[in-house]
Tab-separated table of C-alpha atoms and ligand atoms in Angstrom:
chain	number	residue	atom	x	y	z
A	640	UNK	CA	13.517	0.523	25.845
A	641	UNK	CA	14.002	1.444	22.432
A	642	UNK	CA	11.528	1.298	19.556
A	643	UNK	CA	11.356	1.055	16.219
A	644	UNK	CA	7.788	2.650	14.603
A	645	UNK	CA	6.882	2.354	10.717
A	646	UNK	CA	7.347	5.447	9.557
A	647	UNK	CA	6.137	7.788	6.753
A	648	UNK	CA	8.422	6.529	3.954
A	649	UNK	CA	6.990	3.157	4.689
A	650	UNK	CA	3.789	4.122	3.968
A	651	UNK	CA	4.670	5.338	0.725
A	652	UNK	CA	6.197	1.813	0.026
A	653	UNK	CA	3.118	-0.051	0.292
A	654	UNK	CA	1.610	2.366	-2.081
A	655	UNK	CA	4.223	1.524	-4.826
A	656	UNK	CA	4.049	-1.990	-3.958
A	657	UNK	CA	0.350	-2.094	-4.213
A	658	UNK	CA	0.296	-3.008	-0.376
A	659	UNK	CA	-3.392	-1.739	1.152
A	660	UNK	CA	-2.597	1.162	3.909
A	661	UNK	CA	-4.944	-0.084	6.884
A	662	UNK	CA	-5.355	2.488	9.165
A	663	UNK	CA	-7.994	3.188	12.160
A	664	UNK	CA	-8.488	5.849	15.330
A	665	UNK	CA	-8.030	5.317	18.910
A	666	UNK	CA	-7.797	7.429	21.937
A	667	UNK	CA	-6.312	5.364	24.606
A	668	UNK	CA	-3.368	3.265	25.936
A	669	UNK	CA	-5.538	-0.077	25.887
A	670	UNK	CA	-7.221	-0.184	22.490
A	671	UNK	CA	-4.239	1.535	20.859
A	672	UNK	CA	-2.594	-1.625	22.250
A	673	UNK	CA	-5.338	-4.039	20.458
A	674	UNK	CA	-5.286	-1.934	16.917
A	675	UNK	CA	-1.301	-2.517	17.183
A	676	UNK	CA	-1.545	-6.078	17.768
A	677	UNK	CA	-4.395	-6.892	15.350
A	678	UNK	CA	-1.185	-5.612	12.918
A	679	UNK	CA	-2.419	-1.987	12.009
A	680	UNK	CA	0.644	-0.059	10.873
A	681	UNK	CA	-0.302	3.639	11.385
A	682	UNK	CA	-3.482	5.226	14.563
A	683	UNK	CA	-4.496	8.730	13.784
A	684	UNK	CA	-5.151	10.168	17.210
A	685	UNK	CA	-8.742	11.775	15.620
A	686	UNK	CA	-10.188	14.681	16.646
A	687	UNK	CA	-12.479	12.442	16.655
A	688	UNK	CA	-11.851	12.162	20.323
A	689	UNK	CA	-14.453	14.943	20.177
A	690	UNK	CA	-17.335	12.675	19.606
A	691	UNK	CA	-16.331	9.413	20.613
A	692	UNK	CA	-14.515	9.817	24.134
A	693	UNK	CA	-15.523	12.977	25.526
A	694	UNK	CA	-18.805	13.143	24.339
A	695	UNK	CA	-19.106	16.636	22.369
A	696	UNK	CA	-21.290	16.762	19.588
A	697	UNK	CA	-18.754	17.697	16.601
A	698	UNK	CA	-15.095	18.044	17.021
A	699	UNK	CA	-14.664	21.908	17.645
A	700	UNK	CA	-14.592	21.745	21.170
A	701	UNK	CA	-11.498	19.891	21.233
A	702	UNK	CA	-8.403	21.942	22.294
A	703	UNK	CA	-4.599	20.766	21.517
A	704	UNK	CA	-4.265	19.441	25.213
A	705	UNK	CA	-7.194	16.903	24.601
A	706	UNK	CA	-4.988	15.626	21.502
A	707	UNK	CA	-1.413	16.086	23.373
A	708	UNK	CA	-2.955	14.042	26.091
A	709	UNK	CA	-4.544	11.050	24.248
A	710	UNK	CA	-1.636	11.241	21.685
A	711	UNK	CA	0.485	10.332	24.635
A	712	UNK	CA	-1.865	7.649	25.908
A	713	UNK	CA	-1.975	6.068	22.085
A	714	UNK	CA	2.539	6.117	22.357
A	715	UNK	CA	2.366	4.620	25.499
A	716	UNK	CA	-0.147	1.649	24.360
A	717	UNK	CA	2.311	0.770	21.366
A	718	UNK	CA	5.698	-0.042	19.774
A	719	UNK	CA	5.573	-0.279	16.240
A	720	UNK	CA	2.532	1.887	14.692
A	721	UNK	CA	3.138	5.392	13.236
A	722	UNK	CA	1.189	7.412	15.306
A	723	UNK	CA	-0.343	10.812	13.847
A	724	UNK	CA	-1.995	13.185	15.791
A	725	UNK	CA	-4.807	15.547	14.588
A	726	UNK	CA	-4.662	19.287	14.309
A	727	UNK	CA	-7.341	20.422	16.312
A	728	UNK	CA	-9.694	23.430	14.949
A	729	UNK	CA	-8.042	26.738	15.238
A	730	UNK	CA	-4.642	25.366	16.566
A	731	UNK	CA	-3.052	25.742	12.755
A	732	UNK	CA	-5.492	28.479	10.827
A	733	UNK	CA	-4.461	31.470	12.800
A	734	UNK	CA	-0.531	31.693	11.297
A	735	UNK	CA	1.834	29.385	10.384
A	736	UNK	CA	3.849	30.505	13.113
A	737	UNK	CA	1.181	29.229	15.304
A	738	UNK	CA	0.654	26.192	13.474
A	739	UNK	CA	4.542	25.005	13.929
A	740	UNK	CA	4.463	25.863	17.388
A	741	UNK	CA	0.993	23.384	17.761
A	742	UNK	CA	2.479	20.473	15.727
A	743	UNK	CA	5.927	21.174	17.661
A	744	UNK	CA	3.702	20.263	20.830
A	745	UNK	CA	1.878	17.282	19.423
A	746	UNK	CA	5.621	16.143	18.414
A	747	UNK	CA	7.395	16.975	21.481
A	748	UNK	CA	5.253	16.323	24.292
A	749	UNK	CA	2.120	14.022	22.556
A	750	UNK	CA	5.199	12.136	21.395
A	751	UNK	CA	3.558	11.875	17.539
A	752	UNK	CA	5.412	11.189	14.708
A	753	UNK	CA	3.411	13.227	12.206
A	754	UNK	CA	0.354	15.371	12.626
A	755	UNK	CA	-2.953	15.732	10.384
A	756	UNK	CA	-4.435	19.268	9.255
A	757	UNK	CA	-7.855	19.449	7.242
A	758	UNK	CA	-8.126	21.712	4.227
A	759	UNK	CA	-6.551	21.981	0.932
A	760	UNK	CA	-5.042	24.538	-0.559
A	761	UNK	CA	-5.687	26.854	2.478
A	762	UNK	CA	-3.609	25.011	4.706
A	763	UNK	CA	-0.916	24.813	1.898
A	764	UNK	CA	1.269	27.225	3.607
A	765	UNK	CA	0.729	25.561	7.043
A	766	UNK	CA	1.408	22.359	5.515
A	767	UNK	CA	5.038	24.014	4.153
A	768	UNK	CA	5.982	25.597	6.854
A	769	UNK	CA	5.625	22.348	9.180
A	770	UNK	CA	7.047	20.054	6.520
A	771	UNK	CA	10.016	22.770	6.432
A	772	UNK	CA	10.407	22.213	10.346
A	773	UNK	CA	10.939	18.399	9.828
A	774	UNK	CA	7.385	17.434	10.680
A	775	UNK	CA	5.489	14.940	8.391
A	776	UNK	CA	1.794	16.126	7.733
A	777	UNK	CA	-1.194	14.102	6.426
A	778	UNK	CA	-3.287	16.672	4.594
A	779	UNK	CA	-7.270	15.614	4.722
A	780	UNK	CA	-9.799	17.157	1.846
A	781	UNK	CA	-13.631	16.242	1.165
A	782	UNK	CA	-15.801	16.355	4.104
A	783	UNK	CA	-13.859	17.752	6.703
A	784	UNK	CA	-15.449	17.511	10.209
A	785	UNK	CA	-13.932	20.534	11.409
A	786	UNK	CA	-15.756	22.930	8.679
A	787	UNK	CA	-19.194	21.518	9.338
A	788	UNK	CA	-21.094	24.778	9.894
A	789	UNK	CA	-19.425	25.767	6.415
A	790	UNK	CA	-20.701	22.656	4.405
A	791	UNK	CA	-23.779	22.655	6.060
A	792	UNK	CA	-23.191	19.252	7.500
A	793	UNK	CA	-21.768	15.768	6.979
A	794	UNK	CA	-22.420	15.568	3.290
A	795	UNK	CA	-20.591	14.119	0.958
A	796	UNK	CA	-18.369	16.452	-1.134
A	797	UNK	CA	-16.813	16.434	-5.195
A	798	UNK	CA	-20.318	15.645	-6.712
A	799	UNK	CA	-20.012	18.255	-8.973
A	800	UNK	CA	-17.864	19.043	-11.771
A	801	UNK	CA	-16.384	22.502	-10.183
A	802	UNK	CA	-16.003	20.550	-6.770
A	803	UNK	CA	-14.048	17.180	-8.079
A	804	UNK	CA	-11.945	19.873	-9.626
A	805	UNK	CA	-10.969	21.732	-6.682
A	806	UNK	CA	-10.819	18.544	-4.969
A	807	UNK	CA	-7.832	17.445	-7.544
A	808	UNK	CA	-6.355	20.983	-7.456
A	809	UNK	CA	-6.215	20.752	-3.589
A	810	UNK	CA	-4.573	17.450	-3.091
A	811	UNK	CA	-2.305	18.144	-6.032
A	812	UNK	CA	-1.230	21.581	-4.286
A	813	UNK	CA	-0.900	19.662	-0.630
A	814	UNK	CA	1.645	17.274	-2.445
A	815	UNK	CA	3.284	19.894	-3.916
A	816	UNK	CA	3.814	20.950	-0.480
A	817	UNK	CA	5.089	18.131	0.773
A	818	UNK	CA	2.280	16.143	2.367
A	819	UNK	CA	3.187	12.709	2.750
A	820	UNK	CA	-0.340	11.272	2.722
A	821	UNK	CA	-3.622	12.733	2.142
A	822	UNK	CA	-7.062	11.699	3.488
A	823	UNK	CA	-10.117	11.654	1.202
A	824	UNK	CA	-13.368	11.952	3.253
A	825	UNK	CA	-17.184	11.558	1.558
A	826	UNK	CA	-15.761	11.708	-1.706
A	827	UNK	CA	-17.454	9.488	-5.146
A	828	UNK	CA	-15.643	6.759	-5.382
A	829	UNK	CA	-14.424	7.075	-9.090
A	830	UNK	CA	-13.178	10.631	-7.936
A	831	UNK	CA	-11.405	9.267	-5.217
A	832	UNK	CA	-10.033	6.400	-7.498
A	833	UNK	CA	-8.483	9.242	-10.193
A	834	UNK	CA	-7.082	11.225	-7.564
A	835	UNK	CA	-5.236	7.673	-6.422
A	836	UNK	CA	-3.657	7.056	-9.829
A	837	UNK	CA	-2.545	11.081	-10.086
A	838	UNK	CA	-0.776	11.469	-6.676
A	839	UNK	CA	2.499	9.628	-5.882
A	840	UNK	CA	1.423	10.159	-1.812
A	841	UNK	CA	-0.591	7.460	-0.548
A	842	UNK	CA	-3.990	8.197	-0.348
A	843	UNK	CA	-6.340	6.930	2.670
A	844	UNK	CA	-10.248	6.733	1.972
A	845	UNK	CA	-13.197	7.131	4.695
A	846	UNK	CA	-16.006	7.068	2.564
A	847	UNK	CA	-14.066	7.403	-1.061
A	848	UNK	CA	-14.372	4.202	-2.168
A	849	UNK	CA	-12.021	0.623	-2.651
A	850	UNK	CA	-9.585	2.031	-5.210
A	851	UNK	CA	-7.761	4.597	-2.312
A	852	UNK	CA	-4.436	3.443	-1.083
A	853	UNK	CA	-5.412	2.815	2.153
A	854	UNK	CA	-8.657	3.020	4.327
A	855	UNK	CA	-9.377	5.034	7.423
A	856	UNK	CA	-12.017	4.574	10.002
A	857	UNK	CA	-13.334	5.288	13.393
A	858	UNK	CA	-12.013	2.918	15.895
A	859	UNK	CA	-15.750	3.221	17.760
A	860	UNK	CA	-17.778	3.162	14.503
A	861	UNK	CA	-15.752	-0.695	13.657
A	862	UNK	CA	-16.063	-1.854	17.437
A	863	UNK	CA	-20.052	-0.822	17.396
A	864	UNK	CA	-18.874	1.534	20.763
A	865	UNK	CA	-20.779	4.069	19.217
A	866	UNK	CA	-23.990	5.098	21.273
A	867	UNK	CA	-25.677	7.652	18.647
A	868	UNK	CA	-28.254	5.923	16.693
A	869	UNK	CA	-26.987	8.109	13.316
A	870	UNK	CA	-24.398	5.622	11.845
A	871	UNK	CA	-22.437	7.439	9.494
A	872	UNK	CA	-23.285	5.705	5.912
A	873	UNK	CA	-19.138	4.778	5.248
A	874	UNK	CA	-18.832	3.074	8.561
A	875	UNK	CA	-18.967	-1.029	9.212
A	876	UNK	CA	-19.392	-2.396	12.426
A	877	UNK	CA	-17.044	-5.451	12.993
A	878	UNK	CA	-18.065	-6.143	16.629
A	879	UNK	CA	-21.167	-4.746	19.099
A	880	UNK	CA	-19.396	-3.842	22.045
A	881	UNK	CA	-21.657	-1.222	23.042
A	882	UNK	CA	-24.602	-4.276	23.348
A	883	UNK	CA	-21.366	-6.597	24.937
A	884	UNK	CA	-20.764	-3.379	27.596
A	885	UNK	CA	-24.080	-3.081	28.089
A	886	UNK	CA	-24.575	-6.798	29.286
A	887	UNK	CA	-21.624	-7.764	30.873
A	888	UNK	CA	-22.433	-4.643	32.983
A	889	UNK	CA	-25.985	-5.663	33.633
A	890	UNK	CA	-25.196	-9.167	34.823
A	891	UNK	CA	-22.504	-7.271	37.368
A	892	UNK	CA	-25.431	-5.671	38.530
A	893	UNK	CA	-27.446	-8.386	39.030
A	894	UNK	CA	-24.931	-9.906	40.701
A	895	UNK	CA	-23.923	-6.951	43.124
A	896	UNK	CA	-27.902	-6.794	43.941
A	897	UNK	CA	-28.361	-10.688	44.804
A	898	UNK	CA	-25.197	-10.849	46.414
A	899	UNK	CA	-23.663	-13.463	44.072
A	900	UNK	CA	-20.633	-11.368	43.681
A	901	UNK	CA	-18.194	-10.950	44.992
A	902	UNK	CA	-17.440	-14.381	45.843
A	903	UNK	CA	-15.077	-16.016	48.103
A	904	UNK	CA	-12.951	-16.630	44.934
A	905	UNK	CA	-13.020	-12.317	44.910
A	906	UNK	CA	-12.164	-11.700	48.336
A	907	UNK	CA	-9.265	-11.859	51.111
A	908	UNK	CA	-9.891	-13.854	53.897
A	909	UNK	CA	-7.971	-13.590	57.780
A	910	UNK	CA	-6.250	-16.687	58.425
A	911	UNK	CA	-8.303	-18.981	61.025
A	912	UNK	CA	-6.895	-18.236	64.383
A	913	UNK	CA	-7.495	-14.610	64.047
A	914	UNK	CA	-11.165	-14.655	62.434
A	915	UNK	CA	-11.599	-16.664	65.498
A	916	UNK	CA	-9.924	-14.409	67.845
A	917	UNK	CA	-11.890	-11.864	66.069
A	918	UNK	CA	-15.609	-13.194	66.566
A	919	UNK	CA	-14.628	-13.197	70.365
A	920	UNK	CA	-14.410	-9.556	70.854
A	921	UNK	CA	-16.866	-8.191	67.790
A	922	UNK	CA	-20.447	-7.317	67.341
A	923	UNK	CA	-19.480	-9.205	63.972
A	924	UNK	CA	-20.672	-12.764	64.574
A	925	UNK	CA	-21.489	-14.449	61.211
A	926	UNK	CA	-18.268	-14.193	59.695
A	927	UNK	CA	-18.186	-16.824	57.537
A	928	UNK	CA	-14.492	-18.235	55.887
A	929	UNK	CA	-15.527	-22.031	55.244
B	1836	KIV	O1	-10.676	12.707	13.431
B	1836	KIV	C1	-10.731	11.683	12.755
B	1836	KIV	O2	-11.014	10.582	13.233
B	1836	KIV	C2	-10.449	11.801	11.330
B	1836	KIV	C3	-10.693	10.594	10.479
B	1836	KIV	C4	-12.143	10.434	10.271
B	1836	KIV	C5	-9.957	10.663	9.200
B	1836	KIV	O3	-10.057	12.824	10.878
């Protein structure tokens, strides 16, 4: 059955109309299916994936068949969203031959419509080179997860005159190469709010404040699935899930232990004559189908 997805262009559209971009993660057929229906236009398949479903500590570990695989889970869940995969680290810094061939895969076999690469201007030629191919990139500058050993950790970035500079200069140079949205990440959110009002791309904040285009945000951070205590400072919860799994499992257990569950409601029972039949000739003599 045929689809038809939101694409890129109509991204851009809300930003001239002054339409707010909502945007969020996911990882999987099921709550891809819930973000679509709760009317979210465009899933980033996250590296991400790193932290939240496989349980790594920062996203390096991830490898392009971890995003190829839960890129295709996302497609599968939905109909309509735009769905943009993540560059994982190293699959688009060695060349840009390299880099095409990566987002070619996330295309052709994750089944994305665009792809996401963090940097600025040193993944200008990456970003060309793709965009030159026919593939729409999301560039993503400020904090960027995947350089964490080279910031020194998740802090936020463009606090200083020199930095908000480069910041501009980056996102400015990413447009210039035909990025069709850019991602600011841990960035002050007057910063953030000028670099809005200079770009004609759409520009989607996680931690840059209310005046970006659009906002971004962990799909586990807003559903409270998120079992480290460190909450990062930019994320709301919306639900507890985690405290919702944690119960609903619980009272299965409970019931599994006293033998409340399953139930005769929960189970498939022999019709008379033969549970009869069946008592005759087996050791089994408390079978019970009232
Ligand atoms: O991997 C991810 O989830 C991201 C968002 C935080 C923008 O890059």
């Amino acid at each position: 059955m045929s689809t038809t997805r939101i694409t890129t262009a109509d991204l851009k559209k809300m930003k001239t109309a002054g339409r707010k971009i909502v945007m969020l993660t996911a990882y999987d057929a099921p709550l891809a299916h819930f973000v679509e229906a709760a009317g979210v236009p465009a899933i980033l398949v996250g590296d991400s994936l790193g932290n939240t479903v496989l349980g790594y500590e920062n996203t390096l570990p991830v490898t392009m068949h971890d995003v190829v695989r839960h890129t295709q889970a996302v497609v599968r869940g939905t109909r309509r969203a735009l769905i943009i995969a993540d560059m994982p680290f190293l699959s688009y810094q060695v060349s840009e031959e390299q880099a095409l061939r990566n987002a070619g895969k996330l295309v052709q076999e994750g089944g994305a419509q665009a792809v996401k690469l963090e940097g600025g201007k040193r993944t200008v030629a990456a970003t060309q080179r793709l965009v030159d191919a026919g593939i729409p990139v999301m560039g993503h500058v400020g904090l960027t997860p995947q350089s964490v050993h080279q910031l020194g950790g998740y802090r936020a970035q463009g606090r200083t005159l020199a930095e908000a500079e480069a910041l501009q200069r980056d996102a400015r140079a990413l447009e210039q190469a035909g990025a069709f949205a850019i991602v600011l990440e841990s960035i002050p959110a007057t910063l953030a709010q000028e670099m809005t009002q200079a770009l004609a791309i759409p520009t989607i904040g996680i931690g840059a404040g209310v005046h970006c285009d659009g906002q971004i945000q962990v799909l586990h951070d807003v559903l409270g699935l998120n079992p480290n205590a460190a909450h990062p400072r930019h994320a709301k919860a919306y639900a507890a899930l985690g405290d919702e799994v944690r119960a609903a499992v619980s009272s299965y257990a409970e019931d599994v232990e006293s033998s409340a569950f399953p139930t005769r409601e929960h189970s498939f029972l022999l019709p008379n004559e033969v549970a009869r039949a069946l008592r005759k000739t087996s050791a089994v003599t408390t079978v019970d189908q009232s």
